[in-house]
Amino acid sequence: MDLSYGAEYEAIRTEVRDFISAHRDQAPKGGNMRSKAVLDWQKLLIEHGYAARTIPEAYGGFGAEPDVLASRIIAEEFANAQVSQGLGGQGISMLVPTLLEVGSEEQKQTFIRPTIHGEMVWCQGYSEPGAGSDLASLRTAAVLDGDEWVVNGQKIWTSTAHLADWIFCLVRTEPDAPKHQGISFLLFRMDTPGIEIRPLVDMTGAANFNEVFFTDVRVPKQQIVGTRGEGWQVANAILRHERDSLGDPNIMLSRLNALIKLMHSETIDGRRVIDLPAYRDRLMRIQGRVMALGFNDMRILSARINQKDASLARMVVKLQGTELRHELEQLGIDAMGELGLAYGKNPYLRDHGNWQTHYMYYLGLIIGGGTSQIQKNIISERGLGLPREPKVAAKAAATA
Amino acid sequence: MDFGLSEEQTLFQDTLNAFLAEQVGLERVRRIAAGEESASAVWAELAELGVCALLAPEAHGGVGLKPLDAAIAAECLGHHATPSPFLGSAVMGPTALLLAGGQGERLERLAAGDLRMGIALGEAIAARAEAGVRASDGKLNGKALYVLDYGADEYLVADSNRGLHLVCASDLEHRPLATVEKTRPTGELVFNDCPAIPLSTDPAHLQAVLDAGRVMLAADTLGAAQNMLDQAVAYAKEREQFNRPIGSFQAVKHMCAEMAAHLEPCRALVWYAGHALSEVPEEAHLTACHAKAHLAEVGTFVARTATEVHGGMGFTDLLGLHYWFKRIGFNRQALGAPELVREEAARAQQLAA
């Protein structure tokens, strides 16, 4: 056990702190992702290597070698200072690494620079009404007509579709091939004729997602990543490399601290909730689990640096993290009882209603991005080596 | 930065696991549990490997290692459900003697495996059935229940003012108490003006001894639960029903995934809690409490679920799964049940009075 980051990394930490204190007045506080303040801040962060850190300079990035510890320190310091660490989104987190892995030189030159600078916003067209956990069964079709693909079909769960300039989209181009070999990865503009976006209101009352409909959408033939039929491999290309960031355990810790604060301020019959043993015990149970996941995260980080295996520790993070967070938010609501039901305009609303919002939102995250049940399949099959469920699809198709 | 075990620690773990797998397998555990064989021989063999001497300083015949190393040993012993007086004689006893100071000769005897020290600190956590120990004029009166590592030569005793004492087994009345867990002897001590060696009046010393013990029990549960999970996974791959291995059914494989998902982060928690005992003193108490309580909960879940994966066979004596089930159940209650320990965790952060 050596928990020190070492002098070299403490120097990086000092650098980041100095940067933040010198420039924090320029940092945007929320606001439109197209605003000048947001775009200027993004540019400044890239110049200093605090955003797009490992993207090559040739494509507009900072060009540093991947260094998971340096990335973690930067993330920690921005989070502690509560200063924006620049733009995220699926273009930056998913498309750019995909292009770096399997894109053509021309695609890299065209798309990466404006994407990381926030000038080109993307949405992801993967899920369909009939293709959720079984994504490879997707049916949105693209047929080559001269020099253009003609796309017809529907996508769902498309976050930021209404804000995006472009979409990276999985479509079926080889209808007669086995399902994993008939998919292609297309890029096209969201203002192309034939695209209709309908907001999808979720249980929080917000429209974080959309449905997107394609009717004879014409896409230039060369706007394909990889070759036709290779889309599944393209979409999975970045999965071979671990993501640059492992998610931020600091957020769970800050929610736990907010919960402790809430339990001090809320009262029942004049007694603080924290002084009631039943609630306090639930808080301590959650704290123990938060602690275990926090140390698990340190183990994963360290394993990456030291080339040790922590694959099972990594596989359980999504399942455990989202379930725990949902329970944490639930305790916040329970600590308030009926007051915890407040939502929207209500004089007894606490913390802007965010206990309810997070409670519902994290149920969404338990389902989204690979449901808890899919996570359990992954853990048991890849992590524990249990046999896969026998396939029944062929039989069902034969009787249909 | 390296959050994990060193190469030496991994080697130690592998060596001890290999020894236990070969020399103290389930059949031997069964014989010891049935009283057909004494556990003393196991302790003598572990003494040869240096397991008794981990924490004692080199000057007193020990290896001079850290609590994290002891936690690694505890995990191995839990993994193999090994009957041994490790907790008292190799960890809590030496920790108390080191804190008290001036006990070099006892440390040497403990390190050599020649002295066995039982633990009678339960009443300092939760006195039940009117038990409790009072100290006055160098004598102890009262009784202590469910002492750990019963059958020892000496006992470490806490009095009602959270002071620590040593008593000799021959100076007091004692009797064994039968429990569900046959590999861990427990008993009752009765003190009638029992002469005692005062070790410490500092409640912080008692706390440190309890913290060390709790981390060891957490590590023991980690090893025991991992073994139960491993057995469940192996069984699910092999056992067939409806012409398929049962592990191919999601109902079964998801039980295994849930066990792994809960258990795997426990490893990092136990490592850190062990590390903190010696290296991060300001966090040692809180992390020891959470390691103890959280492993109790996860261990209980794994013990039940792994048994269930085995179906009816899990319920029988044939597979012997119940040795781990009971070991985890014992660890859950010993040195503070989870509710009590979580309340201590709350107090440690001024969240409870």
PDB file of C-alpha atoms in Angstrom, chain B residues 14 25 40 62 69 78 118 136 140-141 144 253 270 279 291 300 310 344-345:
ATOM      1  CA  ASP B  14      -0.337 -17.637  -1.773  1.00  0.00           C
ATOM      2  CA  GLY B  25      -8.614 -29.241   4.458  1.00  0.00           C
ATOM      3  CA  SER B  40      -3.429 -27.169  18.839  1.00  0.00           C
ATOM      4  CA  GLY B  62       8.511 -11.654  15.928  1.00  0.00           C
ATOM      5  CA  ASP B  69      -0.270  -8.396   6.797  1.00  0.00           C
ATOM      6  CA  GLY B  78     -11.389 -17.519   6.900  1.00  0.00           C
ATOM      7  CA  GLY B 118      -8.087 -15.416  24.823  1.00  0.00           C
ATOM      8  CA  SER B 136     -10.733  -2.806  42.270  1.00  0.00           C
ATOM      9  CA  LEU B 140     -11.468  -8.531  39.107  1.00  0.00           C
ATOM     10  CA  ASN B 141     -15.051  -9.466  39.934  1.00  0.00           C
ATOM     11  CA  ALA B 144     -17.400 -12.325  30.929  1.00  0.00           C
ATOM     12  CA  LYS B 253     -26.141 -16.653 -12.578  1.00  0.00           C
ATOM     13  CA  VAL B 270     -10.595  -4.510   4.154  1.00  0.00           C
ATOM     14  CA  GLU B 279      -0.603   4.046   8.846  1.00  0.00           C
ATOM     15  CA  ALA B 291     -15.233  -2.836   7.534  1.00  0.00           C
ATOM     16  CA  THR B 300     -24.459 -12.817   5.567  1.00  0.00           C
ATOM     17  CA  HIS B 310     -26.310 -25.350  -4.114  1.00  0.00           C
ATOM     18  CA  GLU B 344     -19.869   3.480  17.051  1.00  0.00           C
ATOM     19  CA  ALA B 345     -19.070   4.682  13.539  1.00  0.00           C
TER      20      ALA B 345
END
